[in-house]
PDB file of C-alpha atoms in Angstrom:
ATOM      1  CA  MET Y1333      56.351 -27.941  90.431  1.00 61.00           C
ATOM      2  CA  ASN Y1334      57.876 -25.893  87.377  1.00 69.00           C
ATOM      3  CA  ASN Y1335      58.918 -29.220  85.680  1.00 68.00           C
ATOM      4  CA  SER Y1336      54.986 -30.195  85.901  1.00 72.00           C
ATOM      5  CA  ILE Y1337      53.827 -26.959  84.375  1.00 78.00           C
ATOM      6  CA  LEU Y1338      56.477 -27.337  81.516  1.00 72.00           C
ATOM      7  CA  GLY Y1339      55.188 -30.767  80.956  1.00 69.00           C
ATOM      8  CA  LEU Y1340      51.704 -30.012  80.769  1.00 73.00           C
ATOM      9  CA  THR Y1341      52.449 -27.028  78.476  1.00 78.00           C
ATOM     10  CA  ILE Y1342      54.283 -29.333  76.016  1.00 73.00           C
ATOM     11  CA  THR Y1343      51.556 -32.081  76.266  1.00 70.00           C
ATOM     12  CA  ALA Y1344      48.845 -29.421  75.364  1.00 72.00           C
ATOM     13  CA  LEU Y1345      50.829 -27.944  72.383  1.00 74.00           C
ATOM     14  CA  ALA Y1346      51.639 -31.405  71.078  1.00 68.00           C
ATOM     15  CA  THR Y1347      47.840 -32.416  71.304  1.00 69.00           C
ATOM     16  CA  ALA Y1348      46.924 -29.143  69.636  1.00 70.00           C
ATOM     17  CA  SER Y1349      49.230 -29.579  66.746  1.00 67.00           C
ATOM     18  CA  LEU Y1350      47.618 -32.730  65.862  1.00 68.00           C
ATOM     19  CA  LEU Y1351      44.193 -31.060  65.000  1.00 70.00           C
ATOM     20  CA  GLY Y1352      43.299 -31.397  61.559  1.00 73.00           C
ATOM     21  CA  CYS Y1353      45.728 -34.138  61.007  1.00 76.00           C
ATOM     22  CA  THR Y1354      44.992 -37.539  59.032  1.00 81.00           C
ATOM     23  CA  LYS Y1355      45.181 -40.833  60.980  1.00 83.00           C
ATOM     24  CA  THR Y1356      48.490 -41.607  59.284  1.00 85.00           C
ATOM     25  CA  GLN Y1357      50.154 -38.264  60.382  1.00 84.00           C
ATOM     26  CA  GLU Y1358      48.545 -38.694  63.953  1.00 86.00           C
ATOM     27  CA  GLY Y1359      50.113 -42.050  64.155  1.00 86.00           C
ATOM     28  CA  ALA Y1360      53.406 -40.984  62.884  1.00 86.00           C
ATOM     29  CA  SER Y1361      53.410 -38.126  65.417  1.00 84.00           C
ATOM     30  CA  VAL Y1362      52.654 -40.304  68.353  1.00 86.00           C
ATOM     31  CA  GLY Y1363      54.781 -43.061  67.198  1.00 88.00           C
ATOM     32  CA  ALA Y1364      57.780 -40.746  67.040  1.00 87.00           C
ATOM     33  CA  GLY Y1365      57.084 -39.691  70.336  1.00 86.00           C
ATOM     34  CA  ILE Y1366      57.064 -42.905  71.993  1.00 88.00           C
ATOM     35  CA  GLY Y1367      59.772 -44.191  69.863  1.00 89.00           C
ATOM     36  CA  ALA Y1368      62.054 -41.465  70.838  1.00 87.00           C
ATOM     37  CA  LEU Y1369      61.183 -42.071  74.571  1.00 87.00           C
ATOM     38  CA  ALA Y1370      61.788 -45.787  74.185  1.00 89.00           C
ATOM     39  CA  GLY Y1371      65.193 -45.069  72.274  1.00 88.00           C
ATOM     40  CA  GLN Y1372      66.434 -42.825  75.109  1.00 87.00           C
ATOM     41  CA  ALA Y1373      65.384 -45.425  77.643  1.00 89.00           C
ATOM     42  CA  ILE Y1374      67.232 -48.339  75.920  1.00 90.00           C
ATOM     43  CA  GLY Y1375      70.211 -46.496  74.228  1.00 87.00           C
ATOM     44  CA  GLY Y1376      70.643 -43.691  76.659  1.00 86.00           C
ATOM     45  CA  ASP Y1377      72.143 -41.376  74.026  1.00 88.00           C
ATOM     46  CA  THR Y1378      71.002 -39.047  71.024  1.00 86.00           C
ATOM     47  CA  GLY Y1379      71.596 -41.817  68.323  1.00 87.00           C
ATOM     48  CA  GLY Y1380      69.253 -44.265  70.265  1.00 87.00           C
ATOM     49  CA  THR Y1381      66.686 -41.382  70.561  1.00 87.00           C
ATOM     50  CA  LEU Y1382      66.683 -40.501  66.803  1.00 88.00           C
ATOM     51  CA  ILE Y1383      66.654 -44.234  65.810  1.00 89.00           C
ATOM     52  CA  GLY Y1384      63.703 -44.873  68.115  1.00 89.00           C
ATOM     53  CA  ALA Y1385      61.878 -41.817  66.866  1.00 88.00           C
ATOM     54  CA  GLY Y1386      62.318 -42.910  63.263  1.00 89.00           C
ATOM     55  CA  ILE Y1387      61.187 -46.574  63.941  1.00 90.00           C
ATOM     56  CA  GLY Y1388      58.239 -45.279  65.811  1.00 89.00           C
ATOM     57  CA  ALA Y1389      57.167 -42.914  63.291  1.00 88.00           C
ATOM     58  CA  LEU Y1390      57.064 -45.606  60.579  1.00 90.00           C
ATOM     59  CA  LEU Y1391      55.224 -47.950  62.685  1.00 90.00           C
ATOM     60  CA  GLY Y1392      52.646 -45.253  63.815  1.00 89.00           C
ATOM     61  CA  GLY Y1393      52.126 -44.026  60.378  1.00 88.00           C
ATOM     62  CA  ALA Y1394      51.653 -47.520  59.274  1.00 89.00           C
ATOM     63  CA  ILE Y1395      48.987 -48.175  61.900  1.00 89.00           C
ATOM     64  CA  GLY Y1396      47.435 -44.766  61.221  1.00 87.00           C
ATOM     65  CA  ASN Y1397      47.040 -45.555  57.572  1.00 86.00           C
ATOM     66  CA  ASP Y1398      45.585 -48.979  58.223  1.00 86.00           C
ATOM     67  CA  GLN Y1399      43.040 -47.084  60.256  1.00 83.00           C
ATOM     68  CA  GLU Y1400      42.230 -44.692  57.479  1.00 81.00           C
ATOM     69  CA  GLN Y1401      41.606 -47.590  54.990  1.00 78.00           C
ATOM     70  CA  GLN Y1402      39.361 -49.349  57.366  1.00 74.00           C
ATOM     71  CA  GLN Y1403      37.385 -46.075  57.853  1.00 71.00           C
ATOM     72  CA  ARG Y1404      37.164 -45.406  54.021  1.00 67.00           C
ATOM     73  CA  GLN Y1405      35.888 -48.963  53.626  1.00 61.00           C
ATOM     74  CA  ALA Y1406      33.127 -48.299  56.146  1.00 54.00           C
ATOM     75  CA  ASP Y1407      32.029 -45.070  54.560  1.00 58.00           C
ATOM     76  CA  GLY Y1408      30.527 -46.562  51.419  1.00 59.00           C
ATOM     77  CA  SER Y1409      27.359 -44.856  51.292  1.00 61.00           C
ATOM     78  CA  THR Y1410      24.673 -44.145  48.546  1.00 63.00           C
ATOM     79  CA  ILE Y1411      23.341 -40.738  47.808  1.00 63.00           C
ATOM     80  CA  ARG Y1412      20.053 -40.200  45.924  1.00 65.00           C
ATOM     81  CA  ARG Y1413      19.420 -36.908  44.307  1.00 68.00           C
ATOM     82  CA  THR Y1414      15.887 -36.009  43.201  1.00 72.00           C
ATOM     83  CA  THR Y1415      15.373 -33.000  40.934  1.00 74.00           C
ATOM     84  CA  THR Y1416      11.749 -31.945  40.467  1.00 77.00           C
ATOM     85  CA  HIS Y1417      11.295 -29.940  37.107  1.00 78.00           C
ATOM     86  CA  GLU Y1418       9.059 -26.878  37.548  1.00 82.00           C
ATOM     87  CA  THR Y1419       8.017 -24.138  35.373  1.00 84.00           C
ATOM     88  CA  LEU Y1420       6.797 -20.744  36.702  1.00 85.00           C
ATOM     89  CA  ASN Y1421       3.721 -19.594  34.731  1.00 85.00           C
ATOM     90  CA  PRO Y1422       3.010 -15.901  33.948  1.00 87.00           C
ATOM     91  CA  ASP Y1423      -0.207 -16.186  36.112  1.00 88.00           C
ATOM     92  CA  GLY Y1424       2.035 -17.241  39.192  1.00 84.00           C
ATOM     93  CA  THR Y1425       1.156 -20.898  39.237  1.00 87.00           C
ATOM     94  CA  ILE Y1426       3.806 -23.553  38.950  1.00 84.00           C
ATOM     95  CA  THR Y1427       3.657 -26.472  36.508  1.00 84.00           C
ATOM     96  CA  LYS Y1428       5.656 -29.616  37.543  1.00 80.00           C
ATOM     97  CA  THR Y1429       6.897 -31.386  34.413  1.00 77.00           C
ATOM     98  CA  GLY Y1430       8.563 -34.321  36.051  1.00 73.00           C
ATOM     99  CA  THR Y1431      11.319 -35.607  38.234  1.00 71.00           C
ATOM    100  CA  THR Y1432      14.787 -36.993  37.846  1.00 70.00           C
ATOM    101  CA  THR Y1433      16.608 -39.199  40.344  1.00 69.00           C
ATOM    102  CA  THR Y1434      20.270 -39.890  40.145  1.00 69.00           C
ATOM    103  CA  THR Y1435      21.856 -42.440  42.330  1.00 67.00           C
ATOM    104  CA  SER Y1436      25.563 -42.542  43.206  1.00 67.00           C
ATOM    105  CA  ASN Y1437      27.746 -45.119  45.270  1.00 65.00           C
ATOM    106  CA  GLN Y1438      30.889 -44.178  47.057  1.00 62.00           C
ATOM    107  CA  SER Y1439      33.835 -46.557  46.627  1.00 61.00           C
ATOM    108  CA  SER Y1440      37.618 -46.379  47.131  1.00 56.00           C
ATOM    109  CA  ASP Y1441      37.809 -44.649  43.836  1.00 59.00           C
ATOM    110  CA  GLY Y1442      35.359 -42.007  44.571  1.00 57.00           C
ATOM    111  CA  TYR Y1443      31.696 -41.375  43.887  1.00 53.00           C
ATOM    112  CA  THR Y1444      30.062 -43.051  40.702  1.00 56.00           C
ATOM    113  CA  GLY Y1445      26.870 -42.457  39.058  1.00 55.00           C
ATOM    114  CA  LEU Y1446      26.694 -38.547  39.526  1.00 54.00           C
ATOM    115  CA  GLU Y1447      25.950 -38.020  35.747  1.00 53.00           C
ATOM    116  CA  ASN Y1448      22.929 -36.200  34.863  1.00 47.00           C
TER     117      ASN Y1448
END
C-alpha cells in the first residue's frame, strides 16, 4: 500500500514538472525515464541505468523536436490588421479619412509584412 502511494506521488510530481515545457524538453524527460527503466532491466546496475537514461533522453528529445518542427509548419497563418483613421471634430462628430490594411504571413523565420 505504501509503495503504491509513493509511486503515485512520484508520478504526480513528474507530470507536474513537465508543465510549461516544450515538446523537446518533454520528450527528453520521458525518454530519460523510459531509458533508465530499460537500462536497469537490461544491465541490472547503476551504469546500465545511466546509459539507458542518456540514450533515452537523446532519442526522446529528438522525437519531441521533430514534433515541434511539424507543429510550427502547421501554424503558418496570415494576419490582417485594418486601421481606420478617424478625427474627432470640435463639434463632437467623427470624420473618417481612410483605412490602411496590413497583411503579414508567418513562416519559420517569424512574421513578415508587419511594416506600417
